Short mmCIF file of C-alpha atoms and ligand atoms in Angstrom, two decimals:
data_model
loop_
_atom_site.label_atom_id
_atom_site.label_comp_id
_atom_site.label_asym_id
_atom_site.label_seq_id
_atom_site.Cartn_x
_atom_site.Cartn_y
_atom_site.Cartn_z
CA MET A 1 -6.15 -75.66 122.96
CA ILE A 2 -2.49 -74.82 123.31
CA THR A 3 -1.20 -71.41 122.30
CA CYS A 4 2.41 -70.45 121.70
CA ALA A 5 3.47 -67.82 124.24
CA LEU A 6 5.52 -65.94 121.63
CA CYS A 7 3.71 -65.95 118.30
CA ASP A 8 0.16 -66.91 119.28
CA THR A 9 0.15 -69.91 117.04
CA SER A 10 -2.45 -72.30 118.39
CA THR A 11 -3.03 -75.99 118.02
CA ASP A 12 -6.09 -78.11 118.52
CA GLY A 13 -6.06 -80.71 121.25
CA GLU A 14 -5.41 -80.61 124.93
CA THR A 15 -1.73 -81.43 124.80
CA ALA A 16 1.08 -79.76 122.92
CA PRO A 17 2.53 -81.57 119.92
CA PRO A 18 5.82 -83.34 120.63
CA THR A 19 7.72 -80.69 118.71
CA TRP A 20 6.52 -78.01 121.09
CA ILE A 21 8.35 -77.08 124.25
CA CYS A 22 6.69 -76.60 127.61
CA SER A 23 8.37 -74.23 130.04
CA VAL A 24 7.26 -73.57 133.59
CA GLU A 25 7.51 -69.89 134.47
CA ASN A 26 6.26 -68.26 137.62
CA GLY A 27 4.33 -71.35 138.47
CA GLY A 28 2.45 -71.39 135.16
CA ARG A 29 3.02 -73.45 132.04
CA GLN A 30 4.04 -71.73 128.85
CA TYR A 31 4.18 -73.43 125.49
CA PHE A 32 6.34 -72.58 122.56
CA CYS A 33 5.84 -73.81 119.05
CA GLU A 34 8.49 -75.59 117.04
CA THR A 35 9.65 -72.44 115.32
CA CYS A 36 9.90 -70.34 118.46
CA ALA A 37 11.45 -73.20 120.42
CA ARG A 38 14.19 -73.51 117.84
CA THR A 39 14.78 -69.74 117.91
CA HIS A 40 14.89 -69.53 121.66
CA ILE A 41 16.19 -72.95 122.60
CA ARG A 42 19.18 -71.64 124.48
CA ALA A 43 17.12 -69.28 126.59
CA ILE A 44 14.60 -72.00 127.28
CA GLU A 45 17.23 -74.49 128.28
CA SER A 46 18.83 -72.04 130.65
CA ARG A 47 15.37 -71.51 132.20
CA LEU A 48 15.23 -67.83 131.62
CA ASP A 49 11.83 -66.32 131.87
CA SER A 50 10.61 -65.15 128.48
CA ALA A 51 10.52 -61.61 129.83
CA TRP A 52 14.35 -61.62 129.55
CA TRP A 53 14.37 -62.61 125.89
ZN1 ZN B 1 5.61 -69.65 118.31
#
């Protein structure tokens, strides 16, 4: 099950839906749902850790 790192939305299945974004932070994978990804797309693309958002 994949859980959004920001809003705790979860999805069934072992892989994130194509609309979700996977970000690697501190050696671990973090997933963000479509809504959160859209909201934070600039931060994600600049590879800022979510702690900075
Ligand atoms: Zn989310």
